[in-house]
Short mmCIF file of C-alpha atoms and ligand atoms in Angstrom, two decimals:
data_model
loop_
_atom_site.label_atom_id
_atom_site.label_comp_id
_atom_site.label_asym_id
_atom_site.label_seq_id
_atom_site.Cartn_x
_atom_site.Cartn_y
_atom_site.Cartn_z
CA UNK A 27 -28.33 -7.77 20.81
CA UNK A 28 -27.65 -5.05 23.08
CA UNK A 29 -25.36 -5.85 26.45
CA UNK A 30 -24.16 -3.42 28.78
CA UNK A 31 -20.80 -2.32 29.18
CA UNK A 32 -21.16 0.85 30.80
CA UNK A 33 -18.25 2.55 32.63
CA UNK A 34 -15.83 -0.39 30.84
CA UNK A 35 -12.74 0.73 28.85
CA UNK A 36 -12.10 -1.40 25.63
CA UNK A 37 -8.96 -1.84 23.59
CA UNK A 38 -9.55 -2.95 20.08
CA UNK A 39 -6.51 -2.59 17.83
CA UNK A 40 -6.61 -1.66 14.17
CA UNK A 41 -9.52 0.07 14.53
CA UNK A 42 -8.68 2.06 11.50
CA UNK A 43 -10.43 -0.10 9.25
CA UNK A 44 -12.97 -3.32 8.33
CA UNK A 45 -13.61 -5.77 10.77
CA UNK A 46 -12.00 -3.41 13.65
CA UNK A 47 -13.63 -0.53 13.40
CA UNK A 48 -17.05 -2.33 13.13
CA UNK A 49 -16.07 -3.75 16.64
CA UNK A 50 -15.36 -0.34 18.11
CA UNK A 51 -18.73 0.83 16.85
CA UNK A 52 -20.15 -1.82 18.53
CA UNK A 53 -18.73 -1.75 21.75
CA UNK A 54 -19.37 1.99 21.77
CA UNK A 55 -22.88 1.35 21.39
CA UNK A 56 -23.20 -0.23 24.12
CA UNK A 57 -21.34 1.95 26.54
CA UNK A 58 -17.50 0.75 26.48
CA UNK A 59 -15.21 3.80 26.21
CA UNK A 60 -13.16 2.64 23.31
CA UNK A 61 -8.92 2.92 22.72
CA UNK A 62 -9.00 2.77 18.74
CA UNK A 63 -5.55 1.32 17.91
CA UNK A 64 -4.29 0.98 14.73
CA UNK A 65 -0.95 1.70 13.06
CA UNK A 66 -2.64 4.17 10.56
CA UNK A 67 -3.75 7.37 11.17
CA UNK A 68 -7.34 6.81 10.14
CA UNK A 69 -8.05 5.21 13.52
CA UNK A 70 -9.11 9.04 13.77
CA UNK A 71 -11.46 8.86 11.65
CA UNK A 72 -13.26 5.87 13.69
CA UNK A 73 -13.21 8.26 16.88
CA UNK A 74 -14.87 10.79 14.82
CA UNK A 75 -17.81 8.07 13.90
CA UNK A 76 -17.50 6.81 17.60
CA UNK A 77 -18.02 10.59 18.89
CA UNK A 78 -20.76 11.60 16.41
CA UNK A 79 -22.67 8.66 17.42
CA UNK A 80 -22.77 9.90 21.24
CA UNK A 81 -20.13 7.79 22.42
CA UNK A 82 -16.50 8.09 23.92
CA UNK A 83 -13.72 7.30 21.91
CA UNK A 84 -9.51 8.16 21.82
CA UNK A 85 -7.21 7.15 18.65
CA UNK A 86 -3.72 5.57 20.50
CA UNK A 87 -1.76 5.24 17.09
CA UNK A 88 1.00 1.66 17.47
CA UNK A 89 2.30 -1.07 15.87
CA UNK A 90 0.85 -3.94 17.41
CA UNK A 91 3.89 -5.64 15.97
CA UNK A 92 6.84 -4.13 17.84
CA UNK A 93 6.73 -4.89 22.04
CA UNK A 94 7.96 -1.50 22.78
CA UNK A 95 5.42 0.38 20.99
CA UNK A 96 2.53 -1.87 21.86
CA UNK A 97 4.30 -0.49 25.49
CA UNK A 98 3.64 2.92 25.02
CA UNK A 99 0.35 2.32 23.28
CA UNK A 100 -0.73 0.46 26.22
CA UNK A 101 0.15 3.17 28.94
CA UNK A 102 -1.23 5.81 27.40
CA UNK A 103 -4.13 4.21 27.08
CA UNK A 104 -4.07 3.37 30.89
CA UNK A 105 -2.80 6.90 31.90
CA UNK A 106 -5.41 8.68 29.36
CA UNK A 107 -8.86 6.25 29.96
CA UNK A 108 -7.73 4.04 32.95
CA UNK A 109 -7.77 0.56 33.46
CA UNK A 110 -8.47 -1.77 30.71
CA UNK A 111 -11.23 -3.97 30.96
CA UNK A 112 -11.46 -5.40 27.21
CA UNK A 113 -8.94 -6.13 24.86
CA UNK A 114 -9.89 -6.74 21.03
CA UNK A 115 -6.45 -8.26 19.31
CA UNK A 116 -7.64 -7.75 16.21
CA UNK A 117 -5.07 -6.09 13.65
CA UNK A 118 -3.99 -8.84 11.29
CA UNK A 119 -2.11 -8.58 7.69
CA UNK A 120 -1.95 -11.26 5.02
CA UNK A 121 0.04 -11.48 1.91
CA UNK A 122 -1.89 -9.63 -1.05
CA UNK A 123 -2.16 -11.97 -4.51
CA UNK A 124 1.04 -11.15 -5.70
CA UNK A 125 2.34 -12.20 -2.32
CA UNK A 126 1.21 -15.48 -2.44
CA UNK A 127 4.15 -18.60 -2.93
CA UNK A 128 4.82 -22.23 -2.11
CA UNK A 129 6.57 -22.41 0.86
CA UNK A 130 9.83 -22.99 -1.37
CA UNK A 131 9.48 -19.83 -2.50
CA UNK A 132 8.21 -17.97 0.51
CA UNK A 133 10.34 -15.09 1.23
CA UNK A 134 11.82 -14.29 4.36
CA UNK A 135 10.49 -10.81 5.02
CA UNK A 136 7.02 -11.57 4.34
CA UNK A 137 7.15 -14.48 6.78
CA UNK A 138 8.28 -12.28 9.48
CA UNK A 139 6.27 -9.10 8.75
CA UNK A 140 3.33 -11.64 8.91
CA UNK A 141 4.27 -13.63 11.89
CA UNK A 142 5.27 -10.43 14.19
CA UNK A 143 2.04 -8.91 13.28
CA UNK A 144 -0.23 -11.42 13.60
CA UNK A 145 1.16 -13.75 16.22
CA UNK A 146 4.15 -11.89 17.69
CA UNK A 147 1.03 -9.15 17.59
CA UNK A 148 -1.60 -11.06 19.86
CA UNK A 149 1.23 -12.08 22.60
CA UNK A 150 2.49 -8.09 23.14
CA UNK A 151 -0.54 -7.17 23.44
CA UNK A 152 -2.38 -9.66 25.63
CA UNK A 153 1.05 -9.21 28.26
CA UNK A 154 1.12 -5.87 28.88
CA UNK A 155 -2.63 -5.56 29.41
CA UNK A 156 -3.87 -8.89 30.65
CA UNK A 157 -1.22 -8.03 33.99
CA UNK A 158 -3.36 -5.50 34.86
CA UNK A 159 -6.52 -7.55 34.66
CA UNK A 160 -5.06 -10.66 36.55
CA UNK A 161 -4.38 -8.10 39.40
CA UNK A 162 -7.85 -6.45 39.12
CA UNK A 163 -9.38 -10.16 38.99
CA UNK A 164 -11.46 -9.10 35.95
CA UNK A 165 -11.17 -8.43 32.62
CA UNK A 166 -11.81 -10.14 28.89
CA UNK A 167 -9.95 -10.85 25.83
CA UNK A 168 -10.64 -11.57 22.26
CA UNK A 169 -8.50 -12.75 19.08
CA UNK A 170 -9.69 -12.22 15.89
CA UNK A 171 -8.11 -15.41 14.20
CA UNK A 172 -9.48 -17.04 11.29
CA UNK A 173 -10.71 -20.31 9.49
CA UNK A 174 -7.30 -20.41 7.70
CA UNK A 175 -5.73 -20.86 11.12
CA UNK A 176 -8.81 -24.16 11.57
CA UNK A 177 -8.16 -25.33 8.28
CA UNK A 178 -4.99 -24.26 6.05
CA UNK A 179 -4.88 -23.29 2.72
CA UNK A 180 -2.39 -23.37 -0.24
CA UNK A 181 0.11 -20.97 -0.98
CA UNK A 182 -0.20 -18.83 2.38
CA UNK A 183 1.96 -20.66 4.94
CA UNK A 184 2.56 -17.39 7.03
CA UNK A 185 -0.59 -16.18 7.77
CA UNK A 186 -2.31 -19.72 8.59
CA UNK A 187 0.61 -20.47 10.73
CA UNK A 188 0.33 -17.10 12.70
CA UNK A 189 -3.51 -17.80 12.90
CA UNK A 190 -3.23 -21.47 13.89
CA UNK A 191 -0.78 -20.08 16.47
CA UNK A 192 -3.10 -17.27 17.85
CA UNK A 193 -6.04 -19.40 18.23
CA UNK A 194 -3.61 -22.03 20.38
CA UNK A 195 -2.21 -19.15 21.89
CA UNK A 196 -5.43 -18.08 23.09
CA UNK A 197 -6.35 -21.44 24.53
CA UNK A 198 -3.26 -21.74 26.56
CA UNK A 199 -3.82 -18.22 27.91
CA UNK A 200 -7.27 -18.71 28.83
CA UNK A 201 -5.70 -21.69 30.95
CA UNK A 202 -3.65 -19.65 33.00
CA UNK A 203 -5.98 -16.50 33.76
CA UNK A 204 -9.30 -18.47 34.05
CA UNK A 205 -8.68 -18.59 37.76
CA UNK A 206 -8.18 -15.00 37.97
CA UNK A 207 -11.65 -13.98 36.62
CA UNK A 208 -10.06 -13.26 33.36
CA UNK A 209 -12.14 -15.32 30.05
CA UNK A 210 -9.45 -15.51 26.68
CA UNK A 211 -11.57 -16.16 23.89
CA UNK A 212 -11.11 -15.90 19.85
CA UNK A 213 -13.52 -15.80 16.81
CA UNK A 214 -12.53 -17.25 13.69
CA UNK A 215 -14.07 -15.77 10.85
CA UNK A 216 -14.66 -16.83 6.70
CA UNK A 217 -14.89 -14.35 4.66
CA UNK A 218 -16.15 -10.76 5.45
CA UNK A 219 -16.45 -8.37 3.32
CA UNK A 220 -14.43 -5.35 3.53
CA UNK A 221 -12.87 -2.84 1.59
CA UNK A 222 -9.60 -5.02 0.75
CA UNK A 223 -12.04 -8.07 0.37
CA UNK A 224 -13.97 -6.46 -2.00
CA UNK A 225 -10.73 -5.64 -4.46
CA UNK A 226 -9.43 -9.41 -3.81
CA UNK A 227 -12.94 -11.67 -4.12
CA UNK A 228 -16.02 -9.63 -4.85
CA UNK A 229 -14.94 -7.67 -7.70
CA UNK A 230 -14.56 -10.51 -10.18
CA UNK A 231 -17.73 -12.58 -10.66
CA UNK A 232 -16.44 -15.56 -11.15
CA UNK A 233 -13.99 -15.76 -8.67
CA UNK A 234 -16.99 -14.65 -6.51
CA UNK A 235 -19.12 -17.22 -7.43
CA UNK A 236 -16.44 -19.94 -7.09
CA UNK A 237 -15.25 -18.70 -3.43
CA UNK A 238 -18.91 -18.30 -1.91
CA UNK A 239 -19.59 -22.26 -3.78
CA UNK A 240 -17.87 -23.36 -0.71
CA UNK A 241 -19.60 -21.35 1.76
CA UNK A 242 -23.09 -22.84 2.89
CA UNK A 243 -25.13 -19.67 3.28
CA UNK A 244 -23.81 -18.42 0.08
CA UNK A 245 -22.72 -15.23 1.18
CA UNK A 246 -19.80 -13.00 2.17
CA UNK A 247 -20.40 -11.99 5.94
CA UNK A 248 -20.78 -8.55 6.90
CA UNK A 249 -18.14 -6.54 9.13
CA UNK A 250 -20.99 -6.90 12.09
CA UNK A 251 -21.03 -10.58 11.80
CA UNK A 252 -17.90 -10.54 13.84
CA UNK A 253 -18.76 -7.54 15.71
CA UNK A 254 -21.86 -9.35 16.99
CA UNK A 255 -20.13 -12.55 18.03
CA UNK A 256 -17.57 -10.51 19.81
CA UNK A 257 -20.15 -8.58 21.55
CA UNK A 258 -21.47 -11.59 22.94
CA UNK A 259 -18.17 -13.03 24.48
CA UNK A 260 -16.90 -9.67 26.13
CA UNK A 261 -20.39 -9.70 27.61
CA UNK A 262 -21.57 -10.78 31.37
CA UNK A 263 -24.20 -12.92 29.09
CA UNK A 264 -20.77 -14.90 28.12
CA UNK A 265 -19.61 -15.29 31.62
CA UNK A 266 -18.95 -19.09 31.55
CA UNK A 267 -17.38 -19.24 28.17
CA UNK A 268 -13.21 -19.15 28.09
CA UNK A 269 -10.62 -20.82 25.64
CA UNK A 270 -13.09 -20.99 23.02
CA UNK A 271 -13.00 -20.39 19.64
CA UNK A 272 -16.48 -19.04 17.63
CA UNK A 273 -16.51 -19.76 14.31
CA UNK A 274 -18.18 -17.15 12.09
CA UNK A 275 -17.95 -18.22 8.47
CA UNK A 276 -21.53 -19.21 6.77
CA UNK A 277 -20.82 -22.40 7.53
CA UNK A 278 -17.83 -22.91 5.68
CA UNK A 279 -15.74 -25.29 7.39
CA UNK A 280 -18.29 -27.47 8.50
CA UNK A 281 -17.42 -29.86 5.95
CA UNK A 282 -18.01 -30.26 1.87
CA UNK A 283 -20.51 -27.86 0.46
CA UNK A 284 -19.98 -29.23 -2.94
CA UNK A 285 -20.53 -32.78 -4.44
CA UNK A 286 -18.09 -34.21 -6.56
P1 NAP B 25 -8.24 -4.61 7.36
O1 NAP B 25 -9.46 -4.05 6.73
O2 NAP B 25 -6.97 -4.65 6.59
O3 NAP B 25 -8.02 -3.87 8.74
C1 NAP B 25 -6.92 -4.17 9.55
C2 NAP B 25 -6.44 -2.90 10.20
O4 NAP B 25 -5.27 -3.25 10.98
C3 NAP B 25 -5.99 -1.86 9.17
O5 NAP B 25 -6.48 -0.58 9.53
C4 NAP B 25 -4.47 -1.93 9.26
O6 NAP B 25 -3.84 -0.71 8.93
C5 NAP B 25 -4.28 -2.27 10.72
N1 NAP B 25 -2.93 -2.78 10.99
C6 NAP B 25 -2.11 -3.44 10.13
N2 NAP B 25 -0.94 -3.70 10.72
C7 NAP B 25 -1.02 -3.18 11.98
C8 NAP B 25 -0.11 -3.10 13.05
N3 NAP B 25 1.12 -3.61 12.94
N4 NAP B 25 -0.51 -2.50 14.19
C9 NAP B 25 -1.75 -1.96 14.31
N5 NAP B 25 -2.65 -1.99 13.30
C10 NAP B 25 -2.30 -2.59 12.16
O7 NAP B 25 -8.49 -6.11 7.82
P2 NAP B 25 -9.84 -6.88 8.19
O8 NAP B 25 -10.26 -7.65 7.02
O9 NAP B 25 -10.78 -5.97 8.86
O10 NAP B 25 -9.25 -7.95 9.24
C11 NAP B 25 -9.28 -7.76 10.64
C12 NAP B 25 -8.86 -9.06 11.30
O11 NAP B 25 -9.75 -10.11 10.89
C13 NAP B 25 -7.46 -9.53 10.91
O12 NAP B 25 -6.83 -10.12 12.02
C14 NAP B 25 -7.73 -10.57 9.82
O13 NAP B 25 -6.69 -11.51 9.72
C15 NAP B 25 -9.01 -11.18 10.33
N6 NAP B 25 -9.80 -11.84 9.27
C16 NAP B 25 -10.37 -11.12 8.26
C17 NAP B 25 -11.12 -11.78 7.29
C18 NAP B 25 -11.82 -11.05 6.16
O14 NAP B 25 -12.40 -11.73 5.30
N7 NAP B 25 -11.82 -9.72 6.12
C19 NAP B 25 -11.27 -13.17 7.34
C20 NAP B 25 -10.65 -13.86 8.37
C21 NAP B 25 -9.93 -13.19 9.34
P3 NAP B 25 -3.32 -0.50 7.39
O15 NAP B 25 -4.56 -0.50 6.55
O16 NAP B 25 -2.60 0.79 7.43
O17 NAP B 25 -2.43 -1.70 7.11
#
């Protein structure tokens, strides 16, 4: 699919990495200018792909997670690139294996590093730049959420509370800035593979095979899955679509997969 979004500047935070920077690729490709966010310094690294590809790229290093650097980040982006047309909430943290409890025996700092990342996160964000695009009258926004915030799972309370909050959070602000030419969507993806995927799932066969039982099309989905559906909804194509959440997950959560 190939959309144009020439002469538009695009946000997508934690860029560094997986799902993110296959995003800013995207976008770049077809003519966004892109702000690659992330809290590591490898978002460089994306500019440098970005830039060798022929397109426009700056690294804006913040912690989507704390309101007064998401500040800064945001108006250096604005002073730097200009006015922000597209903004890709994307950075998102879960618990690793070891981090994973009952909610009895979820600990208080994982909670909150999870929550003000991934919810706390989204809302920072989408104020200080969706301001701008109320007074413009234009503009687009996208949460990466998650099927864990559609359907919850055992033993990870924080993050499919944060996501279940993001993806209502995004409804509600698609409510408010709809009349303002403004469309809030979110994608909800299954399982992608990425780098930390690939340690957690895709390493061990078995716990391969048993994950990708419940997934229809029988595969992880690839980084540009998500990239692709986001595409579409920054697009003009997606002009009419706001408060909506696109599911991207081989079919996962469309019920059973598995007789029993
Ligand atoms: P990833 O590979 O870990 O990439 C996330 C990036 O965000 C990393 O570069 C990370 O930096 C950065 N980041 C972490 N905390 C940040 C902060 N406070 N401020 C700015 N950047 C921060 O993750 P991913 O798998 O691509 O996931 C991207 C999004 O998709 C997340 O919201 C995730 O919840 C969602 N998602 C992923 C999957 C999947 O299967 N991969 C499935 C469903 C939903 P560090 O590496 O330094 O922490």
């Amino acid at each position: 699919m190939k959309v144009d979004l020439q002469g538009r500047i695009a946000v997508v935070t934690g860029a560094a990495g997986g799902i993110g920077r296959a995003i800013a690729l995207l976008l770049s490709e077809n003519g966004a200018t892109v702000a690659v966010n992330d809290v590591s310094d490898r978002g460089v690294e994306t500019c440098r792909e970005i830039e060798k590809r022929g397109g426009v790229a700056k690294f804006f290093p913040g912690d989507v997670g704390n309101a007064e650097s998401v500040n800064a980040m945001a108006a250096a982006v604005e002073q730097d690139l200009g006015p922000v047309d597209i903004l890709i909430n994307n950075a998102g943290i879960n618990t690793g294996k070891d981090g994973r409890h009952p909610v009895h025996e979820f600990g208080d700092a994982a909670w909150r590093r999870i929550l003000s990342i991934d919810l706390d996160g989204v809302f920072f964000c989408s104020r200080v730049f969706s301001g701008g695009m109320v007074k413009r009258g234009r503009g687009v926004i996208v949460n990466i959420g998650s099927v864990l915030g559609l359907v919850p799972i055992r033993l990870q309370c924080a993050y499919s509370a944060a996501k279940a909050g993001m993806l209502n959070f995004t409804r509600s602000h698609a409510l408010e800035v709809g009349g303002y030419g403004v469309r809030v969507n979110g994608v909800a993806p299954g399982s992608i593979l990425t780098e930390g995927t690939k340690d957690l799932f895709y390493k061990d066969k078995q716990l391969s095979e048993s994950l990708l039982s419940h997934v229809p099309l029988a595969r992880p989905g690839d980084t540009k899955d998500i990239a692709n559906a986001v595409l579409f909804l920054v697009s003009d194509e997606a002009s009419y679509v706001t408060g909506h959440v696109l599911v991207v997950d081989g079919g996962w959560t469309a019920g059973f997969a598995r007789e029993w």
